[in-house]
mmCIF file with all atom_site columns, C-alpha atoms in Angstrom:
data_model
loop_
_atom_site.group_PDB
_atom_site.id
_atom_site.type_symbol
_atom_site.label_atom_id
_atom_site.label_alt_id
_atom_site.label_comp_id
_atom_site.label_asym_id
_atom_site.label_entity_id
_atom_site.label_seq_id
_atom_site.pdbx_PDB_ins_code
_atom_site.Cartn_x
_atom_site.Cartn_y
_atom_site.Cartn_z
_atom_site.occupancy
_atom_site.B_iso_or_equiv
_atom_site.pdbx_formal_charge
_atom_site.auth_seq_id
_atom_site.auth_comp_id
_atom_site.auth_asym_id
_atom_site.auth_atom_id
_atom_site.pdbx_PDB_model_num
ATOM 1   C CA . GLU A 1 1   ? 137.121 79.202  76.342  1.00 0.00 ? 15  GLU A CA 1
ATOM 2   C CA . THR A 1 2   ? 137.117 77.804  79.871  1.00 0.00 ? 16  THR A CA 1
ATOM 3   C CA . GLY A 1 3   ? 135.611 74.387  79.171  1.00 0.00 ? 17  GLY A CA 1
ATOM 4   C CA . VAL A 1 4   ? 132.350 75.306  80.909  1.00 0.00 ? 18  VAL A CA 1
ATOM 5   C CA . THR A 1 5   ? 129.454 75.563  78.466  1.00 0.00 ? 19  THR A CA 1
ATOM 6   C CA . GLN A 1 6   ? 126.062 77.056  79.201  1.00 0.00 ? 20  GLN A CA 1
ATOM 7   C CA . THR A 1 7   ? 122.936 76.808  77.077  1.00 0.00 ? 21  THR A CA 1
ATOM 8   C CA . PRO A 1 8   ? 120.970 78.657  76.000  1.00 0.00 ? 22  PRO A CA 1
ATOM 9   C CA . ARG A 1 9   ? 122.905 81.921  75.820  1.00 0.00 ? 23  ARG A CA 1
ATOM 10  C CA . HIS A 1 10  ? 119.707 83.963  75.804  1.00 0.00 ? 24  HIS A CA 1
ATOM 11  C CA . LEU A 1 11  ? 116.223 83.114  77.060  1.00 0.00 ? 25  LEU A CA 1
ATOM 12  C CA . VAL A 1 12  ? 113.012 85.085  77.147  1.00 0.00 ? 26  VAL A CA 1
ATOM 13  C CA . MET A 1 13  ? 110.200 83.516  79.102  1.00 0.00 ? 27  MET A CA 1
ATOM 14  C CA . GLY A 1 14  ? 106.787 84.441  80.368  1.00 0.00 ? 28  GLY A CA 1
ATOM 15  C CA . MET A 1 15  ? 105.942 84.331  84.040  1.00 0.00 ? 29  MET A CA 1
ATOM 16  C CA . THR A 1 16  ? 103.902 81.157  83.628  1.00 0.00 ? 30  THR A CA 1
ATOM 17  C CA . ASN A 1 17  ? 106.488 79.255  81.589  1.00 0.00 ? 31  ASN A CA 1
ATOM 18  C CA . LYS A 1 18  ? 108.770 76.442  82.685  1.00 0.00 ? 32  LYS A CA 1
ATOM 19  C CA . LYS A 1 19  ? 112.280 76.374  81.290  1.00 0.00 ? 33  LYS A CA 1
ATOM 20  C CA . SER A 1 20  ? 115.676 74.929  82.182  1.00 0.00 ? 34  SER A CA 1
ATOM 21  C CA . LEU A 1 21  ? 119.213 76.253  81.996  1.00 0.00 ? 35  LEU A CA 1
ATOM 22  C CA . LYS A 1 22  ? 122.001 73.800  81.315  1.00 0.00 ? 36  LYS A CA 1
ATOM 23  C CA . CYS A 1 23  ? 125.654 73.810  82.297  1.00 0.00 ? 37  CYS A CA 1
ATOM 24  C CA . GLU A 1 24  ? 128.204 71.261  81.152  1.00 0.00 ? 38  GLU A CA 1
ATOM 25  C CA . GLN A 1 25  ? 131.874 70.704  81.888  1.00 0.00 ? 39  GLN A CA 1
ATOM 26  C CA . HIS A 1 26  ? 134.225 67.886  80.989  1.00 0.00 ? 40  HIS A CA 1
ATOM 27  C CA . LEU A 1 27  ? 137.169 69.144  82.997  1.00 0.00 ? 41  LEU A CA 1
ATOM 28  C CA . GLY A 1 28  ? 136.860 66.521  85.706  1.00 0.00 ? 42  GLY A CA 1
ATOM 29  C CA . HIS A 1 29  ? 135.731 69.112  88.215  1.00 0.00 ? 43  HIS A CA 1
ATOM 30  C CA . ASN A 1 30  ? 133.511 67.950  91.051  1.00 0.00 ? 44  ASN A CA 1
ATOM 31  C CA . ALA A 1 31  ? 132.198 71.235  92.448  1.00 0.00 ? 45  ALA A CA 1
ATOM 32  C CA . MET A 1 32  ? 129.637 73.214  90.453  1.00 0.00 ? 46  MET A CA 1
ATOM 33  C CA . TYR A 1 33  ? 127.941 76.522  91.171  1.00 0.00 ? 47  TYR A CA 1
ATOM 34  C CA . TRP A 1 34  ? 125.041 78.676  90.042  1.00 0.00 ? 48  TRP A CA 1
ATOM 35  C CA . TYR A 1 35  ? 125.417 82.451  90.386  1.00 0.00 ? 49  TYR A CA 1
ATOM 36  C CA . LYS A 1 36  ? 122.976 85.215  89.591  1.00 0.00 ? 50  LYS A CA 1
ATOM 37  C CA . GLN A 1 37  ? 124.461 88.430  88.233  1.00 0.00 ? 51  GLN A CA 1
ATOM 38  C CA . SER A 1 38  ? 122.384 91.589  88.233  1.00 0.00 ? 52  SER A CA 1
ATOM 39  C CA . ALA A 1 39  ? 123.046 95.278  88.638  1.00 0.00 ? 53  ALA A CA 1
ATOM 40  C CA . LYS A 1 40  ? 121.802 95.072  92.225  1.00 0.00 ? 54  LYS A CA 1
ATOM 41  C CA . LYS A 1 41  ? 123.930 92.084  93.336  1.00 0.00 ? 55  LYS A CA 1
ATOM 42  C CA . PRO A 1 42  ? 126.828 91.553  91.006  1.00 0.00 ? 56  PRO A CA 1
ATOM 43  C CA . LEU A 1 43  ? 127.727 87.908  91.755  1.00 0.00 ? 57  LEU A CA 1
ATOM 44  C CA . GLU A 1 44  ? 125.198 86.318  94.054  1.00 0.00 ? 58  GLU A CA 1
ATOM 45  C CA . LEU A 1 45  ? 125.796 82.692  94.978  1.00 0.00 ? 59  LEU A CA 1
ATOM 46  C CA . MET A 1 46  ? 122.665 80.597  94.526  1.00 0.00 ? 60  MET A CA 1
ATOM 47  C CA . PHE A 1 47  ? 123.634 76.929  94.780  1.00 0.00 ? 61  PHE A CA 1
ATOM 48  C CA . VAL A 1 48  ? 126.748 74.823  95.299  1.00 0.00 ? 62  VAL A CA 1
ATOM 49  C CA . TYR A 1 49  ? 127.090 71.162  94.427  1.00 0.00 ? 63  TYR A CA 1
ATOM 50  C CA . SER A 1 50  ? 130.072 69.195  95.651  1.00 0.00 ? 64  SER A CA 1
ATOM 51  C CA . LEU A 1 51  ? 130.469 65.623  94.450  1.00 0.00 ? 65  LEU A CA 1
ATOM 52  C CA . GLU A 1 52  ? 126.903 65.819  93.082  1.00 0.00 ? 66  GLU A CA 1
ATOM 53  C CA . GLU A 1 53  ? 125.440 66.714  96.480  1.00 0.00 ? 67  GLU A CA 1
ATOM 54  C CA . ARG A 1 54  ? 123.897 70.105  97.095  1.00 0.00 ? 68  ARG A CA 1
ATOM 55  C CA . VAL A 1 55  ? 125.883 71.703  99.874  1.00 0.00 ? 69  VAL A CA 1
ATOM 56  C CA . GLU A 1 56  ? 124.516 75.213  99.705  1.00 0.00 ? 70  GLU A CA 1
ATOM 57  C CA . ASN A 1 57  ? 121.133 76.710  99.001  1.00 0.00 ? 71  ASN A CA 1
ATOM 58  C CA . ASN A 1 58  ? 121.584 80.376  99.598  1.00 0.00 ? 72  ASN A CA 1
ATOM 59  C CA . SER A 1 59  ? 117.977 81.240  100.531 1.00 0.00 ? 73  SER A CA 1
ATOM 60  C CA . VAL A 1 60  ? 116.913 80.973  96.919  1.00 0.00 ? 74  VAL A CA 1
ATOM 61  C CA . PRO A 1 61  ? 113.149 80.989  96.191  1.00 0.00 ? 75  PRO A CA 1
ATOM 62  C CA . SER A 1 62  ? 111.647 77.621  95.322  1.00 0.00 ? 76  SER A CA 1
ATOM 63  C CA . ARG A 1 63  ? 110.794 78.800  91.802  1.00 0.00 ? 77  ARG A CA 1
ATOM 64  C CA . PHE A 1 64  ? 114.474 78.009  91.122  1.00 0.00 ? 78  PHE A CA 1
ATOM 65  C CA . SER A 1 65  ? 115.227 74.293  91.322  1.00 0.00 ? 79  SER A CA 1
ATOM 66  C CA . PRO A 1 66  ? 118.740 72.973  90.693  1.00 0.00 ? 80  PRO A CA 1
ATOM 67  C CA . GLU A 1 67  ? 119.621 69.488  89.545  1.00 0.00 ? 81  GLU A CA 1
ATOM 68  C CA . CYS A 1 68  ? 123.001 67.798  89.298  1.00 0.00 ? 82  CYS A CA 1
ATOM 69  C CA . PRO A 1 69  ? 122.523 64.362  87.701  1.00 0.00 ? 83  PRO A CA 1
ATOM 70  C CA . ASN A 1 70  ? 126.274 63.736  87.437  1.00 0.00 ? 84  ASN A CA 1
ATOM 71  C CA . SER A 1 71  ? 129.524 65.578  87.983  1.00 0.00 ? 85  SER A CA 1
ATOM 72  C CA . SER A 1 72  ? 129.575 66.952  84.424  1.00 0.00 ? 86  SER A CA 1
ATOM 73  C CA . HIS A 1 73  ? 126.105 68.458  84.234  1.00 0.00 ? 87  HIS A CA 1
ATOM 74  C CA . LEU A 1 74  ? 124.170 71.025  86.203  1.00 0.00 ? 88  LEU A CA 1
ATOM 75  C CA . PHE A 1 75  ? 120.683 72.293  85.508  1.00 0.00 ? 89  PHE A CA 1
ATOM 76  C CA . LEU A 1 76  ? 118.611 75.146  86.831  1.00 0.00 ? 90  LEU A CA 1
ATOM 77  C CA . HIS A 1 77  ? 114.891 74.538  86.411  1.00 0.00 ? 91  HIS A CA 1
ATOM 78  C CA . LEU A 1 78  ? 112.769 77.665  86.335  1.00 0.00 ? 92  LEU A CA 1
ATOM 79  C CA . HIS A 1 79  ? 109.053 78.102  86.790  1.00 0.00 ? 93  HIS A CA 1
ATOM 80  C CA . THR A 1 80  ? 106.645 80.928  87.585  1.00 0.00 ? 94  THR A CA 1
ATOM 81  C CA . LEU A 1 81  ? 109.452 83.449  87.613  1.00 0.00 ? 95  LEU A CA 1
ATOM 82  C CA . GLN A 1 82  ? 109.041 87.140  88.310  1.00 0.00 ? 96  GLN A CA 1
ATOM 83  C CA . PRO A 1 83  ? 110.347 90.056  86.215  1.00 0.00 ? 97  PRO A CA 1
ATOM 84  C CA . GLU A 1 84  ? 112.938 90.773  88.954  1.00 0.00 ? 98  GLU A CA 1
ATOM 85  C CA . ASP A 1 85  ? 114.470 87.369  88.213  1.00 0.00 ? 99  ASP A CA 1
ATOM 86  C CA . SER A 1 86  ? 115.725 88.775  84.913  1.00 0.00 ? 100 SER A CA 1
ATOM 87  C CA . ALA A 1 87  ? 119.520 88.597  85.116  1.00 0.00 ? 101 ALA A CA 1
ATOM 88  C CA . LEU A 1 88  ? 122.621 86.853  83.825  1.00 0.00 ? 102 LEU A CA 1
ATOM 89  C CA . TYR A 1 89  ? 122.877 83.346  85.270  1.00 0.00 ? 103 TYR A CA 1
ATOM 90  C CA . LEU A 1 90  ? 126.431 82.085  85.476  1.00 0.00 ? 104 LEU A CA 1
ATOM 91  C CA . CYS A 1 91  ? 127.562 78.530  86.055  1.00 0.00 ? 105 CYS A CA 1
ATOM 92  C CA . ALA A 1 92  ? 131.034 77.755  87.374  1.00 0.00 ? 106 ALA A CA 1
ATOM 93  C CA . SER A 1 93  ? 132.982 74.634  88.206  1.00 0.00 ? 107 SER A CA 1
ATOM 94  C CA . SER A 1 94  ? 136.154 73.847  90.102  1.00 0.00 ? 108 SER A CA 1
ATOM 95  C CA . PRO A 1 95  ? 138.187 70.897  91.277  1.00 0.00 ? 109 PRO A CA 1
ATOM 96  C CA . GLN A 1 96  ? 138.006 70.008  94.952  1.00 0.00 ? 110 GLN A CA 1
ATOM 97  C CA . GLY A 1 97  ? 140.227 72.065  97.150  1.00 0.00 ? 111 GLY A CA 1
ATOM 98  C CA . ASN A 1 98  ? 141.572 75.558  96.895  1.00 0.00 ? 112 ASN A CA 1
ATOM 99  C CA . THR A 1 99  ? 141.787 76.101  93.191  1.00 0.00 ? 113 THR A CA 1
ATOM 100 C CA . GLU A 1 100 ? 140.326 78.298  90.512  1.00 0.00 ? 114 GLU A CA 1
ATOM 101 C CA . ALA A 1 101 ? 136.659 78.240  89.579  1.00 0.00 ? 115 ALA A CA 1
ATOM 102 C CA . PHE A 1 102 ? 135.974 78.478  85.849  1.00 0.00 ? 116 PHE A CA 1
ATOM 103 C CA . PHE A 1 103 ? 132.894 80.292  84.617  1.00 0.00 ? 117 PHE A CA 1
ATOM 104 C CA . GLY A 1 104 ? 130.641 79.605  81.681  1.00 0.00 ? 118 GLY A CA 1
ATOM 105 C CA . GLN A 1 105 ? 129.535 82.463  79.449  1.00 0.00 ? 119 GLN A CA 1
ATOM 106 C CA . GLY A 1 106 ? 126.189 82.724  81.166  1.00 0.00 ? 120 GLY A CA 1
ATOM 107 C CA . THR A 1 107 ? 122.548 82.690  80.157  1.00 0.00 ? 121 THR A CA 1
ATOM 108 C CA . ARG A 1 108 ? 120.906 86.089  79.801  1.00 0.00 ? 122 ARG A CA 1
ATOM 109 C CA . LEU A 1 109 ? 117.382 85.553  81.130  1.00 0.00 ? 123 LEU A CA 1
ATOM 110 C CA . THR A 1 110 ? 114.532 87.980  80.557  1.00 0.00 ? 124 THR A CA 1
ATOM 111 C CA . VAL A 1 111 ? 111.201 87.365  82.273  1.00 0.00 ? 125 VAL A CA 1
ATOM 112 C CA . VAL A 1 112 ? 108.282 89.141  80.662  1.00 0.00 ? 126 VAL A CA 1
ATOM 113 C CA . GLY B 2 1   ? 127.905 81.989  106.468 1.00 0.00 ? 22  GLY B CA 1
ATOM 114 C CA . GLU B 2 2   ? 130.679 83.825  104.694 1.00 0.00 ? 23  GLU B CA 1
ATOM 115 C CA . ASN B 2 3   ? 130.218 87.511  103.903 1.00 0.00 ? 24  ASN B CA 1
ATOM 116 C CA . VAL B 2 4   ? 132.676 89.394  101.693 1.00 0.00 ? 25  VAL B CA 1
ATOM 117 C CA . GLU B 2 5   ? 132.759 93.178  101.525 1.00 0.00 ? 26  GLU B CA 1
ATOM 118 C CA . GLN B 2 6   ? 134.635 95.037  98.796  1.00 0.00 ? 27  GLN B CA 1
ATOM 119 C CA . HIS B 2 7   ? 135.674 98.683  98.456  1.00 0.00 ? 28  HIS B CA 1
ATOM 120 C CA . PRO B 2 8   ? 135.596 100.950 96.588  1.00 0.00 ? 29  PRO B CA 1
ATOM 121 C CA . SER B 2 9   ? 132.680 100.264 94.268  1.00 0.00 ? 30  SER B CA 1
ATOM 122 C CA . THR B 2 10  ? 134.209 102.496 91.598  1.00 0.00 ? 31  THR B CA 1
ATOM 123 C CA . LEU B 2 11  ? 137.792 103.629 91.086  1.00 0.00 ? 32  LEU B CA 1
ATOM 124 C CA . SER B 2 12  ? 139.093 106.049 88.483  1.00 0.00 ? 33  SER B CA 1
ATOM 125 C CA . VAL B 2 13  ? 142.825 106.439 87.901  1.00 0.00 ? 34  VAL B CA 1
ATOM 126 C CA . GLN B 2 14  ? 145.123 107.920 85.305  1.00 0.00 ? 35  GLN B CA 1
ATOM 127 C CA . GLU B 2 15  ? 147.174 105.618 83.142  1.00 0.00 ? 36  GLU B CA 1
ATOM 128 C CA . GLY B 2 16  ? 150.400 104.741 84.937  1.00 0.00 ? 37  GLY B CA 1
ATOM 129 C CA . ASP B 2 17  ? 148.954 105.217 88.420  1.00 0.00 ? 38  ASP B CA 1
ATOM 130 C CA . SER B 2 18  ? 148.468 102.401 90.913  1.00 0.00 ? 39  SER B CA 1
ATOM 131 C CA . ALA B 2 19  ? 145.074 101.014 91.905  1.00 0.00 ? 40  ALA B CA 1
ATOM 132 C CA . VAL B 2 20  ? 144.206 99.287  95.170  1.00 0.00 ? 41  VAL B CA 1
ATOM 133 C CA . ILE B 2 21  ? 141.025 97.359  95.900  1.00 0.00 ? 42  ILE B CA 1
ATOM 134 C CA . LYS B 2 22  ? 140.276 96.061  99.392  1.00 0.00 ? 43  LYS B CA 1
ATOM 135 C CA . CYS B 2 23  ? 138.140 93.212  100.673 1.00 0.00 ? 44  CYS B CA 1
ATOM 136 C CA . THR B 2 24  ? 137.198 91.866  104.070 1.00 0.00 ? 45  THR B CA 1
ATOM 137 C CA . TYR B 2 25  ? 135.709 88.482  104.889 1.00 0.00 ? 46  TYR B CA 1
ATOM 138 C CA . SER B 2 26  ? 133.872 87.135  107.900 1.00 0.00 ? 47  SER B CA 1
ATOM 139 C CA . ASP B 2 27  ? 134.538 83.385  108.055 1.00 0.00 ? 48  ASP B CA 1
ATOM 140 C CA . SER B 2 28  ? 137.874 82.658  109.716 1.00 0.00 ? 49  SER B CA 1
ATOM 141 C CA . ALA B 2 29  ? 137.773 79.179  108.143 1.00 0.00 ? 50  ALA B CA 1
ATOM 142 C CA . SER B 2 30  ? 138.101 80.637  104.639 1.00 0.00 ? 51  SER B CA 1
ATOM 143 C CA . ASN B 2 31  ? 141.452 79.694  103.157 1.00 0.00 ? 52  ASN B CA 1
ATOM 144 C CA . TYR B 2 32  ? 141.401 80.569  99.471  1.00 0.00 ? 53  TYR B CA 1
ATOM 145 C CA . PHE B 2 33  ? 141.075 84.098  98.063  1.00 0.00 ? 54  PHE B CA 1
ATOM 146 C CA . PRO B 2 34  ? 140.867 84.589  94.296  1.00 0.00 ? 55  PRO B CA 1
ATOM 147 C CA . TRP B 2 35  ? 140.480 87.796  92.313  1.00 0.00 ? 56  TRP B CA 1
ATOM 148 C CA . TYR B 2 36  ? 138.512 87.857  89.079  1.00 0.00 ? 57  TYR B CA 1
ATOM 149 C CA . LYS B 2 37  ? 138.367 90.396  86.265  1.00 0.00 ? 58  LYS B CA 1
ATOM 150 C CA . GLN B 2 38  ? 135.193 90.779  84.233  1.00 0.00 ? 59  GLN B CA 1
ATOM 151 C CA . GLU B 2 39  ? 135.250 92.789  81.028  1.00 0.00 ? 60  GLU B CA 1
ATOM 152 C CA . LEU B 2 40  ? 132.025 94.071  79.544  1.00 0.00 ? 61  LEU B CA 1
ATOM 153 C CA . GLY B 2 41  ? 129.932 91.269  78.122  1.00 0.00 ? 62  GLY B CA 1
ATOM 154 C CA . LYS B 2 42  ? 132.393 88.586  79.156  1.00 0.00 ? 63  LYS B CA 1
ATOM 155 C CA . ARG B 2 43  ? 132.637 85.980  81.888  1.00 0.00 ? 64  ARG B CA 1
ATOM 156 C CA . PRO B 2 44  ? 134.689 86.581  85.050  1.00 0.00 ? 65  PRO B CA 1
ATOM 157 C CA . GLN B 2 45  ? 138.233 85.279  84.725  1.00 0.00 ? 66  GLN B CA 1
ATOM 158 C CA . LEU B 2 46  ? 140.829 84.610  87.395  1.00 0.00 ? 67  LEU B CA 1
ATOM 159 C CA . ILE B 2 47  ? 143.737 87.032  87.471  1.00 0.00 ? 68  ILE B CA 1
ATOM 160 C CA . ILE B 2 48  ? 145.461 86.049  90.706  1.00 0.00 ? 69  ILE B CA 1
ATOM 161 C CA . ASP B 2 49  ? 144.752 84.056  93.851  1.00 0.00 ? 70  ASP B CA 1
ATOM 162 C CA . ILE B 2 50  ? 146.260 83.543  97.275  1.00 0.00 ? 71  ILE B CA 1
ATOM 163 C CA . ARG B 2 51  ? 145.988 80.796  99.839  1.00 0.00 ? 72  ARG B CA 1
ATOM 164 C CA . SER B 2 52  ? 145.875 81.271  103.560 1.00 0.00 ? 73  SER B CA 1
ATOM 165 C CA . ASN B 2 53  ? 149.408 80.025  104.185 1.00 0.00 ? 74  ASN B CA 1
ATOM 166 C CA . VAL B 2 54  ? 150.856 82.920  102.159 1.00 0.00 ? 75  VAL B CA 1
ATOM 167 C CA . GLY B 2 55  ? 150.879 86.636  102.978 1.00 0.00 ? 76  GLY B CA 1
ATOM 168 C CA . GLU B 2 56  ? 151.657 88.089  99.583  1.00 0.00 ? 77  GLU B CA 1
ATOM 169 C CA . LYS B 2 57  ? 151.795 87.006  95.954  1.00 0.00 ? 78  LYS B CA 1
ATOM 170 C CA . LYS B 2 58  ? 152.886 88.920  92.884  1.00 0.00 ? 79  LYS B CA 1
ATOM 171 C CA . ASP B 2 59  ? 152.455 88.361  89.163  1.00 0.00 ? 80  ASP B CA 1
ATOM 172 C CA . GLN B 2 60  ? 153.991 91.101  87.008  1.00 0.00 ? 81  GLN B CA 1
ATOM 173 C CA . ARG B 2 61  ? 151.907 94.259  87.584  1.00 0.00 ? 82  ARG B CA 1
ATOM 174 C CA . ILE B 2 62  ? 149.415 92.701  89.956  1.00 0.00 ? 83  ILE B CA 1
ATOM 175 C CA . ALA B 2 63  ? 149.867 91.648  93.557  1.00 0.00 ? 84  ALA B CA 1
ATOM 176 C CA . VAL B 2 64  ? 147.635 90.430  96.329  1.00 0.00 ? 85  VAL B CA 1
ATOM 177 C CA . THR B 2 65  ? 148.201 90.703  100.077 1.00 0.00 ? 86  THR B CA 1
ATOM 178 C CA . LEU B 2 66  ? 146.409 88.763  102.802 1.00 0.00 ? 87  LEU B CA 1
ATOM 179 C CA . ASN B 2 67  ? 146.104 89.580  106.481 1.00 0.00 ? 88  ASN B CA 1
ATOM 180 C CA . LYS B 2 68  ? 144.456 86.572  108.113 1.00 0.00 ? 89  LYS B CA 1
ATOM 181 C CA . THR B 2 69  ? 144.368 88.122  111.558 1.00 0.00 ? 90  THR B CA 1
ATOM 182 C CA . ALA B 2 70  ? 142.423 91.127  110.339 1.00 0.00 ? 91  ALA B CA 1
ATOM 183 C CA . LYS B 2 71  ? 140.518 89.052  107.743 1.00 0.00 ? 92  LYS B CA 1
ATOM 184 C CA . HIS B 2 72  ? 141.271 91.342  104.870 1.00 0.00 ? 93  HIS B CA 1
ATOM 185 C CA . PHE B 2 73  ? 143.004 91.061  101.531 1.00 0.00 ? 94  PHE B CA 1
ATOM 186 C CA . SER B 2 74  ? 143.850 93.542  98.826  1.00 0.00 ? 95  SER B CA 1
ATOM 187 C CA . LEU B 2 75  ? 144.581 93.696  95.108  1.00 0.00 ? 96  LEU B CA 1
ATOM 188 C CA . HIS B 2 76  ? 147.287 96.041  93.893  1.00 0.00 ? 97  HIS B CA 1
ATOM 189 C CA . ILE B 2 77  ? 147.710 96.954  90.241  1.00 0.00 ? 98  ILE B CA 1
ATOM 190 C CA . THR B 2 78  ? 150.752 99.040  89.334  1.00 0.00 ? 99  THR B CA 1
ATOM 191 C CA . GLU B 2 79  ? 151.406 100.996 86.141  1.00 0.00 ? 100 GLU B CA 1
ATOM 192 C CA . THR B 2 80  ? 147.770 100.774 85.134  1.00 0.00 ? 101 THR B CA 1
ATOM 193 C CA . GLN B 2 81  ? 146.837 100.679 81.465  1.00 0.00 ? 102 GLN B CA 1
ATOM 194 C CA . PRO B 2 82  ? 143.520 101.418 79.726  1.00 0.00 ? 103 PRO B CA 1
ATOM 195 C CA . GLU B 2 83  ? 143.047 97.690  79.105  1.00 0.00 ? 104 GLU B CA 1
ATOM 196 C CA . ASP B 2 84  ? 142.954 97.177  82.884  1.00 0.00 ? 105 ASP B CA 1
ATOM 197 C CA . SER B 2 85  ? 139.540 98.891  82.834  1.00 0.00 ? 106 SER B CA 1
ATOM 198 C CA . ALA B 2 86  ? 136.987 96.291  83.961  1.00 0.00 ? 107 ALA B CA 1
ATOM 199 C CA . VAL B 2 87  ? 135.041 95.126  86.995  1.00 0.00 ? 108 VAL B CA 1
ATOM 200 C CA . TYR B 2 88  ? 137.148 93.320  89.578  1.00 0.00 ? 109 TYR B CA 1
ATOM 201 C CA . PHE B 2 89  ? 135.718 90.855  92.088  1.00 0.00 ? 110 PHE B CA 1
ATOM 202 C CA . CYS B 2 90  ? 137.333 89.437  95.179  1.00 0.00 ? 111 CYS B CA 1
ATOM 203 C CA . ALA B 2 91  ? 136.119 86.145  96.636  1.00 0.00 ? 112 ALA B CA 1
ATOM 204 C CA . ALA B 2 92  ? 136.638 83.861  99.605  1.00 0.00 ? 113 ALA B CA 1
ATOM 205 C CA . ARG B 2 93  ? 136.216 80.126  99.794  1.00 0.00 ? 114 ARG B CA 1
ATOM 206 C CA . GLY B 2 94  ? 135.573 78.335  103.033 1.00 0.00 ? 115 GLY B CA 1
ATOM 207 C CA . GLY B 2 95  ? 133.903 75.071  103.907 1.00 0.00 ? 116 GLY B CA 1
ATOM 208 C CA . PHE B 2 96  ? 131.961 72.899  101.445 1.00 0.00 ? 117 PHE B CA 1
ATOM 209 C CA . GLN B 2 97  ? 133.550 74.593  98.441  1.00 0.00 ? 118 GLN B CA 1
ATOM 210 C CA . LYS B 2 98  ? 131.364 77.665  99.004  1.00 0.00 ? 119 LYS B CA 1
ATOM 211 C CA . LEU B 2 99  ? 132.864 80.512  96.935  1.00 0.00 ? 120 LEU B CA 1
ATOM 212 C CA . VAL B 2 100 ? 131.430 83.892  97.922  1.00 0.00 ? 121 VAL B CA 1
ATOM 213 C CA . PHE B 2 101 ? 132.152 87.054  95.940  1.00 0.00 ? 122 PHE B CA 1
ATOM 214 C CA . GLY B 2 102 ? 132.390 90.683  96.896  1.00 0.00 ? 123 GLY B CA 1
ATOM 215 C CA . THR B 2 103 ? 130.197 93.284  95.234  1.00 0.00 ? 124 THR B CA 1
ATOM 216 C CA . GLY B 2 104 ? 132.774 94.274  92.643  1.00 0.00 ? 125 GLY B CA 1
ATOM 217 C CA . THR B 2 105 ? 134.882 97.343  91.843  1.00 0.00 ? 126 THR B CA 1
ATOM 218 C CA . ARG B 2 106 ? 134.535 99.126  88.536  1.00 0.00 ? 127 ARG B CA 1
ATOM 219 C CA . LEU B 2 107 ? 138.021 100.307 87.581  1.00 0.00 ? 128 LEU B CA 1
ATOM 220 C CA . LEU B 2 108 ? 138.372 102.978 84.927  1.00 0.00 ? 129 LEU B CA 1
ATOM 221 C CA . VAL B 2 109 ? 141.863 103.803 83.658  1.00 0.00 ? 130 VAL B CA 1
ATOM 222 C CA . SER B 2 110 ? 141.986 107.019 81.654  1.00 0.00 ? 131 SER B CA 1
ATOM 223 C CA . PRO B 2 111 ? 144.716 107.558 79.041  1.00 0.00 ? 132 PRO B CA 1
#
């Protein structure tokens, strides 16, 4: 248990659905990340939030929309996804500075 | 932006042998280099890290070396055991907390 919790653990959605992934940490960390993990690209950085400001959007399609309402919560809003978006979505958090990032257990997303 | 390359993509060794995984990075401003281990069905977990002011760090059977001039760093595992079998990821962190991972190395340790 790393203290980073992701919900739901599994999600199946149709291409026209809208859903959200949630990440929560109460470790006092102020940097949070979304990664996509697939067979093609094992740990692909999607978004970085530092002190609740988005500091990186790694050329991610607009059908993925992140939200960081406070330093403890991070969301990934999904809509009109494609089957190739099926993957494991991992959230991570870290303190400021050069220290370890802790991962959540991930949400296994299947787009049908 | 930062780009991290990792080799090899797969590595098979016999129990007791050493394993070496190598990574290169592109952003000279990167100053933190962690290594993560991911077992099947589990989240990545930190096994060792090194900061740019250090050239080598060791923790029991694992060690990491960093060459800032050449922009490469390596993971060394000695006396490998079957439970070392997993996917290993290197990473580099530069500005704005951006943590970029390599493409992973699948290590298989045969008894």
